[in-house]
Coordinates of C-alpha atoms in Angstrom, one line a residue:
M1 CA 93.5 60.2 96.7
R2 CA 93.6 60.2 92.9
T3 CA 90.6 58.6 91.4
P4 CA 91.0 56.8 88.1
V5 CA 90.4 59.2 85.2
R6 CA 90.3 56.5 82.5
A7 CA 86.8 56.4 81.8
R8 CA 89.3 57.3 79.3
L9 CA 89.4 55.7 76.9
R10 CA 87.8 59.2 77.5
T11 CA 84.8 58.4 75.2
L12 CA 87.8 56.7 73.9
L13 CA 87.5 56.5 70.3
G14 CA 84.7 58.9 69.8
V15 CA 87.4 61.5 69.5
V16 CA 89.8 61.6 66.6
A17 CA 92.9 63.2 67.9
G18 CA 95.5 65.1 65.8
A19 CA 98.6 63.2 64.9
A20 CA 101.0 65.7 66.6
L21 CA 101.1 67.7 69.7
A22 CA 100.4 71.4 69.2
L23 CA 100.9 74.7 70.9
A24 CA 97.4 76.3 70.8
P25 CA 96.9 80.1 71.2
Q26 CA 95.7 81.2 74.7
A27 CA 92.1 82.4 75.1
A28 CA 93.5 85.3 77.2
A29 CA 97.2 85.7 76.6
L30 CA 99.5 86.3 79.6
P31 CA 101.7 89.4 79.1
A32 CA 104.9 87.4 79.3
A33 CA 103.8 84.5 77.1
P34 CA 102.0 84.8 73.8
H35 CA 101.0 81.2 73.6
T36 CA 99.8 78.7 76.2
P37 CA 100.3 75.0 75.3
T38 CA 97.4 72.6 75.4
A39 CA 97.3 68.9 75.5
A40 CA 97.3 66.8 72.3
A41 CA 95.4 68.6 69.6
G42 CA 91.9 67.3 69.1
A43 CA 92.0 65.1 72.3
A44 CA 89.1 65.2 74.7
A45 CA 89.5 67.7 77.5
D46 CA 90.7 66.5 80.8
P47 CA 88.1 66.5 83.6
A48 CA 88.4 69.6 85.8
Y49 CA 90.8 69.3 88.7
K50 CA 92.8 71.4 91.1
V51 CA 96.6 71.9 91.6
L52 CA 98.4 73.5 94.5
V53 CA 101.5 75.6 93.7
F54 CA 103.7 76.0 96.7
S55 CA 106.7 78.4 96.5
K56 CA 107.8 79.0 100.0
T57 CA 111.6 79.7 100.3
A58 CA 113.8 79.5 103.4
G59 CA 117.0 80.1 101.4
F60 CA 117.7 81.7 98.1
R61 CA 114.6 83.1 96.4
H62 CA 114.3 83.0 92.6
S63 CA 113.0 86.1 90.9
S64 CA 111.3 83.8 88.4
I65 CA 108.8 82.5 90.9
D66 CA 106.2 85.1 90.1
D67 CA 106.5 84.4 86.4
G68 CA 106.3 80.7 87.2
V69 CA 103.0 81.1 89.1
A70 CA 101.5 83.2 86.3
A71 CA 102.6 80.6 83.7
L72 CA 101.0 77.8 85.7
R73 CA 97.8 79.7 86.1
G74 CA 97.7 80.3 82.3
L75 CA 98.3 76.6 81.7
G76 CA 95.4 75.8 84.1
T77 CA 93.0 78.2 82.4
A78 CA 93.8 76.7 79.0
N79 CA 93.7 73.0 80.2
N80 CA 90.9 72.8 82.7
F81 CA 92.7 72.8 86.0
T82 CA 92.5 75.4 88.7
V83 CA 95.7 76.7 90.4
D84 CA 95.8 77.7 94.0
A85 CA 99.2 79.4 94.7
T86 CA 100.5 79.7 98.3
E87 CA 103.6 80.2 100.4
D88 CA 101.8 79.2 103.6
A89 CA 103.0 75.9 104.8
Q90 CA 99.9 75.6 107.1
T91 CA 97.9 74.6 104.0
F92 CA 99.7 71.2 104.3
T93 CA 97.0 69.4 106.2
A94 CA 95.4 66.1 105.2
G95 CA 92.0 67.7 104.7
N96 CA 93.2 70.5 102.6
L97 CA 95.6 68.5 100.4
A98 CA 92.9 66.0 99.6
Q99 CA 91.3 68.4 97.2
Y100 CA 94.3 68.6 94.9
K101 CA 95.4 66.1 92.2
A102 CA 98.9 67.4 92.3
V103 CA 101.1 69.7 94.4
V104 CA 103.8 71.7 92.6
F105 CA 106.9 72.7 94.5
L106 CA 108.0 75.8 92.5
S107 CA 111.6 76.7 93.3
T108 CA 111.2 76.1 97.0
T109 CA 114.4 76.3 99.0
G110 CA 115.5 75.1 102.4
D111 CA 113.3 73.7 105.1
V112 CA 109.7 74.7 104.2
L113 CA 107.5 72.2 106.2
N114 CA 107.5 71.3 109.9
S115 CA 107.2 67.7 111.0
T116 CA 103.4 67.7 111.1
Q117 CA 103.1 69.2 107.7
Q118 CA 105.6 66.7 106.4
T119 CA 103.5 63.9 107.7
A120 CA 100.4 65.3 106.0
F121 CA 102.2 65.5 102.7
E122 CA 103.6 62.0 103.0
Q123 CA 100.1 60.7 103.6
Y124 CA 98.9 62.6 100.6
I125 CA 101.5 61.0 98.3
Q126 CA 100.9 57.6 99.8
G127 CA 97.2 58.0 99.2
G128 CA 97.8 58.5 95.4
G129 CA 98.7 62.2 95.2
G130 CA 101.0 63.8 92.7
Y131 CA 104.1 65.8 93.1
V132 CA 105.8 68.1 90.5
G133 CA 109.2 69.6 91.4
I134 CA 110.5 72.6 89.4
H135 CA 114.1 73.7 89.5
A136 CA 115.0 74.5 93.1
A137 CA 112.5 72.0 94.4
A138 CA 115.7 69.9 94.5
D139 CA 117.3 72.5 96.8
T140 CA 114.7 71.7 99.5
E141 CA 114.4 69.7 102.7
Y142 CA 117.8 68.0 102.8
D143 CA 117.1 66.3 106.1
W144 CA 113.8 64.7 105.1
P145 CA 114.5 61.3 103.5
F146 CA 111.0 60.9 102.2
Y147 CA 111.3 64.1 100.2
E148 CA 114.7 63.2 98.8
G149 CA 113.2 59.9 97.5
L150 CA 110.2 61.8 96.1
A151 CA 112.3 64.5 94.3
G152 CA 114.6 61.8 93.0
A153 CA 117.9 63.7 93.6
L154 CA 119.0 66.8 95.5
F155 CA 121.0 69.9 94.4
H156 CA 124.8 69.8 94.5
S157 CA 126.0 72.9 92.6
H158 CA 125.5 74.8 89.4
P159 CA 127.6 76.7 86.9
A160 CA 126.7 80.1 85.3
I161 CA 123.5 80.4 83.3
Q162 CA 124.3 79.3 79.7
P163 CA 123.0 77.5 76.7
A164 CA 123.1 73.7 76.7
T165 CA 121.8 70.8 74.6
V166 CA 119.1 68.7 76.3
K167 CA 119.0 65.1 75.1
V168 CA 115.4 63.9 75.1
E169 CA 115.5 60.2 76.1
D170 CA 111.8 59.5 76.3
R171 CA 109.5 61.0 73.6
A172 CA 106.4 59.2 74.8
H173 CA 105.9 61.0 78.2
D174 CA 103.5 63.9 77.9
S175 CA 106.1 66.3 79.1
T176 CA 108.6 65.5 76.3
A177 CA 106.6 64.0 73.4
H178 CA 106.4 67.5 71.7
L179 CA 110.2 67.8 71.7
G180 CA 112.8 66.6 69.2
A181 CA 115.7 64.4 70.1
A182 CA 117.7 67.4 71.0
W183 CA 116.4 70.6 72.8
Q184 CA 118.5 73.7 72.8
R185 CA 117.8 75.8 75.9
T186 CA 119.4 78.5 78.1
D187 CA 119.0 78.0 81.9
E188 CA 120.9 77.4 85.1
W189 CA 121.9 73.8 84.9
Y190 CA 121.9 72.0 88.3
N191 CA 124.4 69.2 89.2
Y192 CA 122.8 66.7 91.6
R193 CA 124.2 64.8 94.6
T194 CA 123.1 61.5 93.2
N195 CA 122.0 60.1 89.9
P196 CA 118.3 59.3 89.8
R197 CA 118.5 56.9 86.9
T198 CA 118.3 53.8 89.1
T199 CA 115.1 54.8 90.8
A200 CA 113.3 56.9 88.1
R201 CA 112.6 57.0 84.4
V202 CA 114.9 59.6 83.0
L203 CA 113.0 61.7 80.4
A204 CA 115.8 64.1 79.5
S205 CA 119.5 64.6 80.2
L206 CA 122.2 67.1 79.6
D207 CA 124.9 66.8 77.0
E208 CA 127.8 67.9 79.3
S209 CA 130.0 68.5 76.3
S210 CA 127.6 71.3 75.1
Y211 CA 128.3 73.6 78.1
S212 CA 130.7 74.2 80.9
G213 CA 130.4 73.1 84.5
G214 CA 128.6 69.7 84.4
N215 CA 130.1 67.3 87.0
M216 CA 128.0 64.1 86.6
A217 CA 130.5 62.2 84.5
G218 CA 128.6 62.4 81.3
D219 CA 125.3 60.9 82.6
H220 CA 123.4 64.0 83.7
P221 CA 119.6 63.5 84.1
I222 CA 117.7 66.8 84.1
A223 CA 114.0 65.6 84.0
W224 CA 112.5 62.4 85.3
C225 CA 109.4 60.7 86.7
K226 CA 108.7 57.8 89.1
D227 CA 106.0 56.0 91.0
Y228 CA 106.7 56.7 94.7
Q229 CA 105.0 55.1 97.7
G230 CA 101.6 55.0 96.0
G231 CA 101.8 58.4 94.4
R232 CA 103.5 60.0 91.3
A233 CA 106.6 62.2 91.3
Y234 CA 107.8 64.3 88.4
Y235 CA 110.8 66.7 88.4
T236 CA 112.4 69.0 85.9
G237 CA 115.6 71.0 86.5
G238 CA 114.6 73.8 84.2
G239 CA 113.0 77.0 85.3
H240 CA 115.6 79.2 86.9
T241 CA 115.3 82.1 84.5
D242 CA 112.3 84.5 84.2
E243 CA 112.4 83.9 80.4
S244 CA 111.8 80.1 80.9
Y245 CA 108.2 80.7 81.6
A246 CA 107.6 82.5 78.4
E247 CA 109.0 79.6 76.3
P248 CA 106.2 77.6 74.7
A249 CA 108.2 74.4 74.6
F250 CA 109.1 74.7 78.3
R251 CA 105.5 75.6 79.3
R252 CA 104.4 72.5 77.4
H253 CA 107.0 70.5 79.3
L254 CA 105.5 71.7 82.6
L255 CA 102.0 71.0 81.4
G256 CA 102.9 67.4 80.6
G257 CA 104.5 66.9 84.0
I258 CA 101.4 68.3 85.8
R259 CA 99.0 66.2 83.7
W260 CA 101.0 63.0 84.4
A261 CA 101.4 63.7 88.1
A262 CA 97.6 64.5 88.3
G263 CA 96.8 61.2 86.6
M264 CA 95.3 62.7 83.5
T265 CA 97.7 60.8 81.3
D266 CA 99.8 57.7 81.8
A267 CA 103.4 56.7 81.0
D268 CA 106.0 54.1 81.8
C269 CA 108.0 55.7 84.6
R270 CA 109.8 52.6 85.7
P271 CA 113.6 52.9 85.7
E272 CA 115.1 51.8 82.4
T273 CA 118.7 50.6 81.7
G274 CA 120.3 48.2 79.4
Y275 CA 118.2 48.6 76.3
T276 CA 119.7 49.0 72.9
P277 CA 117.9 50.6 69.9
L278 CA 116.4 48.7 67.0
F279 CA 114.9 52.0 65.7
D280 CA 116.3 55.2 67.2
G281 CA 114.5 57.7 65.0
S282 CA 117.4 58.5 62.8
S283 CA 117.8 55.4 60.6
T284 CA 115.8 52.4 59.5
S285 CA 118.9 50.4 58.8
G286 CA 118.3 46.7 59.4
W287 CA 114.5 47.0 58.7
R288 CA 112.7 45.8 55.6
Q289 CA 109.1 46.0 54.3
A290 CA 107.1 42.9 53.6
G291 CA 103.9 43.4 51.5
P292 CA 102.3 46.6 50.2
G293 CA 102.3 50.0 51.9
G294 CA 104.9 51.0 54.3
F295 CA 106.1 53.6 56.8
T296 CA 107.1 57.3 56.5
L297 CA 110.0 58.5 58.6
A298 CA 109.8 62.0 59.9
D299 CA 110.7 63.7 63.2
G300 CA 112.1 60.4 64.5
T301 CA 108.7 58.7 64.0
L302 CA 107.5 55.9 61.7
T303 CA 103.9 56.4 60.6
S304 CA 102.1 53.7 58.7
H305 CA 100.4 54.1 55.3
G306 CA 98.7 51.5 53.1
G307 CA 98.9 47.8 53.5
L308 CA 98.4 45.1 54.6
G309 CA 102.1 44.9 55.2
L310 CA 104.8 44.5 57.8
F311 CA 108.0 46.5 58.6
W312 CA 110.3 43.9 60.2
Y313 CA 113.7 43.8 61.7
G314 CA 116.2 41.5 60.1
Q315 CA 118.1 40.4 63.2
E316 CA 116.4 37.6 65.0
L317 CA 115.5 37.9 68.7
S318 CA 116.2 34.7 70.7
G319 CA 116.2 33.5 74.3
D320 CA 114.7 35.8 76.9
Y321 CA 114.3 39.4 76.0
S322 CA 112.3 42.5 76.6
V323 CA 111.1 44.8 73.7
K324 CA 109.9 48.3 74.4
L325 CA 108.4 50.7 71.9
D326 CA 106.2 53.8 71.9
W327 CA 103.1 54.0 69.7
K328 CA 100.3 56.4 69.0
A329 CA 97.0 56.0 67.1
A330 CA 95.6 59.1 65.4
G331 CA 92.0 57.9 65.9
D332 CA 90.2 54.6 65.4
D333 CA 93.2 53.0 63.7
N334 CA 94.5 49.5 63.4
S335 CA 98.0 48.1 63.8
G336 CA 99.9 45.6 65.9
V337 CA 103.4 44.4 66.9
F338 CA 104.4 40.9 65.9
L339 CA 106.9 38.7 67.6
G340 CA 108.3 35.2 67.0
F341 CA 107.9 34.8 63.3
P342 CA 110.5 33.5 60.8
A343 CA 112.1 35.7 58.2
S344 CA 109.8 36.3 55.3
D345 CA 108.8 38.9 52.7
D346 CA 105.2 37.7 53.0
P347 CA 103.4 39.6 55.8
W348 CA 101.1 36.7 56.3
T349 CA 104.0 34.6 57.6
A350 CA 103.9 36.8 60.7
V351 CA 100.2 36.4 61.0
N352 CA 100.2 32.6 60.6
Q353 CA 103.4 31.8 62.5
G354 CA 104.0 34.5 65.0
Y355 CA 102.0 36.4 67.6
E356 CA 100.4 39.8 67.3
I357 CA 100.0 42.2 70.2
Q358 CA 97.2 44.4 69.1
I359 CA 96.9 48.2 69.1
D360 CA 93.3 48.8 67.8
A361 CA 91.1 49.4 70.9
T362 CA 87.7 48.9 69.2
D363 CA 87.6 45.2 68.3
S364 CA 86.4 42.2 70.3
A365 CA 88.1 41.4 73.6
D366 CA 90.7 38.9 72.1
R367 CA 91.5 41.4 69.3
T368 CA 91.8 44.7 71.1
T369 CA 94.6 46.8 72.6
G370 CA 96.9 44.6 74.6
A371 CA 95.4 41.4 73.4
V372 CA 97.5 38.6 71.9
Y373 CA 95.5 38.7 68.8
G374 CA 93.0 35.8 68.6
F375 CA 94.6 34.0 71.5
R376 CA 94.2 35.9 74.8
S377 CA 92.4 39.1 75.8
A378 CA 94.1 41.7 77.9
D379 CA 92.9 42.4 81.4
L380 CA 90.5 45.0 80.1
A381 CA 90.1 46.9 83.4
A382 CA 93.8 47.2 83.8
R383 CA 94.1 48.1 80.1
D384 CA 91.5 50.8 80.3
A385 CA 93.2 52.2 83.4
A386 CA 96.6 52.5 81.6
L387 CA 95.6 53.4 78.0
N388 CA 96.0 57.0 76.8
P389 CA 93.5 58.1 74.2
P390 CA 94.1 58.7 70.5
G391 CA 96.5 61.5 69.8
E392 CA 98.6 60.7 72.9
W393 CA 101.6 58.3 73.1
N394 CA 101.6 54.9 74.8
T395 CA 104.5 52.6 75.6
Y396 CA 104.5 48.8 75.3
E397 CA 106.9 46.5 77.0
L398 CA 106.7 43.0 75.6
R399 CA 108.7 40.7 77.9
V400 CA 109.5 37.2 76.8
T401 CA 110.7 34.6 79.3
G402 CA 110.8 31.1 77.9
E403 CA 107.5 30.8 76.1
R404 CA 105.8 33.3 78.4
L405 CA 104.8 36.7 77.1
E406 CA 103.9 39.5 79.5
V407 CA 102.5 42.7 78.1
F408 CA 102.9 46.0 79.9
L409 CA 101.1 49.1 78.8
N410 CA 102.6 52.4 80.2
G411 CA 104.3 50.4 82.8
R412 CA 101.2 48.4 83.9
K413 CA 100.9 44.7 83.3
I414 CA 97.8 44.0 81.2
N415 CA 98.4 40.5 79.7
D416 CA 100.1 37.3 80.6
F417 CA 100.2 34.6 77.8
T418 CA 102.1 31.4 77.5
N419 CA 102.6 29.8 74.1
T420 CA 101.8 26.0 74.0
D421 CA 101.8 25.6 70.2
P422 CA 104.9 23.5 69.2
A423 CA 104.7 25.1 65.7
R424 CA 105.3 28.6 67.1
S425 CA 107.9 30.0 69.4
L426 CA 108.3 33.3 71.2
R427 CA 111.9 32.5 72.0
Q428 CA 113.1 32.6 68.5
G429 CA 112.0 34.9 65.6
H430 CA 111.6 38.5 64.5
I431 CA 109.8 41.6 65.5
G432 CA 107.6 43.5 63.0
L433 CA 105.3 46.6 63.0
Q434 CA 102.1 46.3 61.0
N435 CA 100.8 48.8 58.5
H436 CA 97.2 47.6 58.3
G437 CA 95.7 49.6 55.4
D438 CA 94.6 52.9 54.0
G439 CA 93.3 55.2 56.7
D440 CA 95.0 53.2 59.5
D441 CA 97.5 55.8 60.8
V442 CA 99.6 54.5 63.6
S443 CA 103.0 55.9 64.6
F444 CA 106.0 54.3 66.3
R445 CA 109.1 55.7 68.1
N446 CA 112.0 54.4 70.0
V447 CA 112.0 50.6 69.4
R448 CA 114.5 49.0 71.7
V449 CA 115.5 45.6 73.1
K450 CA 117.1 44.2 76.2
H451 CA 118.4 40.7 76.1
G452 CA 117.8 38.5 79.1
G453 CA 114.6 40.5 79.6
G454 CA 112.9 37.6 81.5
Q455 CA 114.9 38.7 84.6
Q456 CA 113.2 41.4 86.7
P457 CA 115.9 43.7 88.1
N458 CA 113.5 46.5 89.2
P459 CA 110.5 46.5 91.6
R460 CA 107.1 46.4 90.0
T461 CA 104.2 48.5 91.1
G462 CA 100.5 48.1 90.6
E463 CA 97.4 46.3 91.7
V464 CA 97.5 42.8 93.3
K465 CA 94.2 41.1 92.1
G466 CA 92.6 38.1 93.8
V467 CA 89.4 36.2 93.8
N468 CA 86.4 37.7 91.9
G469 CA 88.8 40.3 90.4
K470 CA 89.0 42.2 93.7
C471 CA 92.1 44.1 94.8
L472 CA 94.4 43.6 97.8
D473 CA 93.5 46.7 99.8
I474 CA 94.6 48.5 103.0
D475 CA 91.6 49.3 105.2
N476 CA 90.7 53.0 104.8
S477 CA 94.2 53.9 103.5
Q478 CA 95.5 53.8 107.1
T479 CA 99.2 53.5 107.7
A480 CA 99.3 52.4 111.4
D481 CA 101.1 49.2 112.2
G482 CA 98.6 46.4 112.4
T483 CA 96.1 47.9 109.8
K484 CA 93.9 45.2 108.3
V485 CA 94.7 44.0 104.7
Q486 CA 91.6 43.0 102.8
L487 CA 89.8 42.5 99.5
W488 CA 88.0 45.5 98.0
T489 CA 86.7 46.5 94.6
C490 CA 89.6 47.9 92.6
N491 CA 89.5 51.7 92.7
G492 CA 93.0 52.9 91.6
T493 CA 93.9 54.5 95.0
G494 CA 97.2 54.3 96.8
A495 CA 95.7 51.8 99.2
Q496 CA 95.7 49.3 96.3
R497 CA 99.1 50.1 94.7
W498 CA 101.6 47.5 95.8
T499 CA 105.3 47.4 95.0
V500 CA 106.7 43.9 94.6
G501 CA 110.3 44.2 95.5
T502 CA 113.3 42.1 94.3
D503 CA 113.9 41.4 98.0
G504 CA 110.6 39.5 98.4
T505 CA 108.7 42.4 100.1
V506 CA 105.3 43.6 99.0
K507 CA 104.8 47.2 100.0
A508 CA 102.1 49.9 100.0
L509 CA 101.7 53.2 101.6
G510 CA 105.4 53.0 102.7
K511 CA 104.9 49.8 104.8
C512 CA 105.1 46.0 104.2
L513 CA 102.7 43.1 103.9
D514 CA 103.3 41.2 107.1
V515 CA 102.4 38.0 108.8
S516 CA 101.3 38.9 112.3
G517 CA 103.9 37.9 114.9
G518 CA 105.7 35.9 112.3
G519 CA 103.2 33.1 112.9
S520 CA 102.5 30.0 110.9
A521 CA 99.1 28.8 112.1
D522 CA 96.2 28.7 109.7
G523 CA 94.3 31.9 110.0
T524 CA 97.2 34.0 111.2
R525 CA 96.4 37.7 110.4
I526 CA 98.0 39.4 107.5
Q527 CA 98.5 43.1 108.2
L528 CA 100.4 46.3 107.3
W529 CA 103.6 46.8 109.3
T530 CA 106.8 48.9 109.3
C531 CA 109.3 47.1 107.0
N532 CA 111.8 45.2 109.1
G533 CA 113.5 42.7 106.8
T534 CA 112.2 39.6 108.7
G535 CA 110.8 36.4 107.2
A536 CA 107.3 37.6 108.1
Q537 CA 107.5 40.1 105.3
K538 CA 108.9 37.9 102.5
W539 CA 106.6 36.6 99.8
T540 CA 107.3 34.4 96.8
P541 CA 104.9 34.1 93.8
Q542 CA 104.4 30.6 92.6
A543 CA 103.8 29.2 89.1
D544 CA 100.3 28.1 90.2
G545 CA 99.3 31.6 91.0
T546 CA 99.7 31.4 94.8
V547 CA 101.8 33.7 96.8
R548 CA 103.8 31.9 99.5
N549 CA 105.4 33.1 102.7
P550 CA 108.6 30.9 102.7
Q551 CA 109.1 31.3 106.5
S552 CA 105.8 29.6 107.3
G553 CA 105.5 27.6 104.1
K554 CA 101.9 28.8 103.8
C555 CA 99.9 31.0 101.4
L556 CA 98.2 34.3 101.2
D557 CA 94.5 33.5 101.4
A558 CA 91.2 35.4 101.2
S559 CA 89.3 34.2 104.2
G560 CA 85.9 32.5 104.1
G561 CA 83.9 31.3 101.2
V562 CA 82.1 34.5 100.1
W563 CA 84.6 37.2 99.0
N564 CA 83.0 40.6 99.3
D565 CA 84.4 44.0 100.0
G566 CA 86.1 43.9 103.4
T567 CA 87.1 40.2 103.3
A568 CA 90.2 39.9 105.4
V569 CA 93.3 38.1 104.1
H570 CA 95.2 35.6 106.3
L571 CA 97.7 32.8 106.2
W572 CA 96.5 29.4 105.2
T573 CA 97.8 26.0 104.1
C574 CA 98.4 26.2 100.3
H575 CA 95.6 24.5 98.3
T576 CA 95.6 26.5 95.0
G577 CA 91.9 27.3 95.4
P578 CA 90.5 30.5 93.8
N579 CA 90.9 32.4 97.0
Q580 CA 94.7 31.8 96.9
K581 CA 95.2 32.8 93.3
W582 CA 96.8 36.3 92.9
T583 CA 97.8 38.4 89.9
L584 CA 100.8 40.6 90.7
P585 CA 102.0 43.6 88.7

């Protein structure tokens, strides 16, 4: 449903983007809002797209809906998307929804869609569509499990309208990157029936000590994002008051949520728990500079100047661990993140004895963004699909398990490297941020670590790539039991977005990769089927690149000897040939 917009490197580095997000004046100001936010200053415009704003109410009706629609139309005018606003649920048909990159539920309440309309919307999301929920979107469709999962959490109660402190947990997502660590706002602050933190990336939460009436035991998410059944889901609890839609910061918050849900920008929206800060924006305690140049600290952000030097953390990382950090290049700028080097005040120690994960996107394949510099290129197609352009924030996860290094960009795996040099070790050493030289302006935020990071507690979502670089694909995005699973040229649709679960399942479009009839004979059909927990739907990745069905003891195999679009996959005796090698997210 959503086509990849990352031709993106968007003329990638022909554009020099501003180093900070800006609130630009509207071309034609709305009466209630003197300024309409735009995306990162200087960044190339998003391609034109359409958004459906749906505001039907079957319960309480918010007076702010009209202001919300007007604000979203203003954002669209300033940011190259067209808004269609409706309260007619009959617009929820497969054919009509297909024209929209995202659907915004603007303070909907109660049961607003019938079963046929619900099915059409489910198929839209499963086909790669985007969802944005604003405020009372959480007070909607309590008896529809799909929607509860999509929204992330449903309304429980609320206190009176009052000021509160919003803690911004993720300053890389486009909806929160313009905010400081604390955001003071007045709104009607919802309590939710469940905490979405285990299934979504929490972008912002409420400081319950800053207002009266919070009941979520001090962990109170208020904005979040998640990948969901092939699509993207974003929710913010703000937006009850009429005045919200005249606030530039809140409008920019909404714009970022829409841009992400529509696929115009990327972010790491996997759930995140258990990380501790190495640099939290307030202090550089524990860090030291090796070599010339350095970093300037402002607004919780480290920005490089001069060089060639290295800002490195004094406490050694050892064993299995996962490092996450947010970074942004102003334009065609050079920097990198180093791992596995010994303590030294000579920056060349990290170069010669550690490994650099590169940031500069304009060098050769083994020295470009996502590459392990000089050793292994990133998967360039996956990298290009995930990389935000200059002026926008990106997130790296660098996951070390033994001597294996996996690189994730905005939540998508783009590199998988194993150290075999006995003189180097990823399992023991330091982390450092490079300041490459004059004119190379790269910024970093929120450097954090999780020990034992080689474990994978959360499901992973993305493409499953096989022989000839083709993707595991669901025929024509159909969801009927028995639908053919095949190879197809990678295209970024929901039919190729698989979630590899911790329970051994591999899911797409809400259903499971399944061995027909639970069979074990060579050539048994692999298909899509309703998830049922049986051994026919369990898959185990192997170190040799194969994916095995333990019940049968056989492997996922691309049939035949010429692997074109439409090649069926089936079960076959494991032999580690190229048609049995798979790269999982």
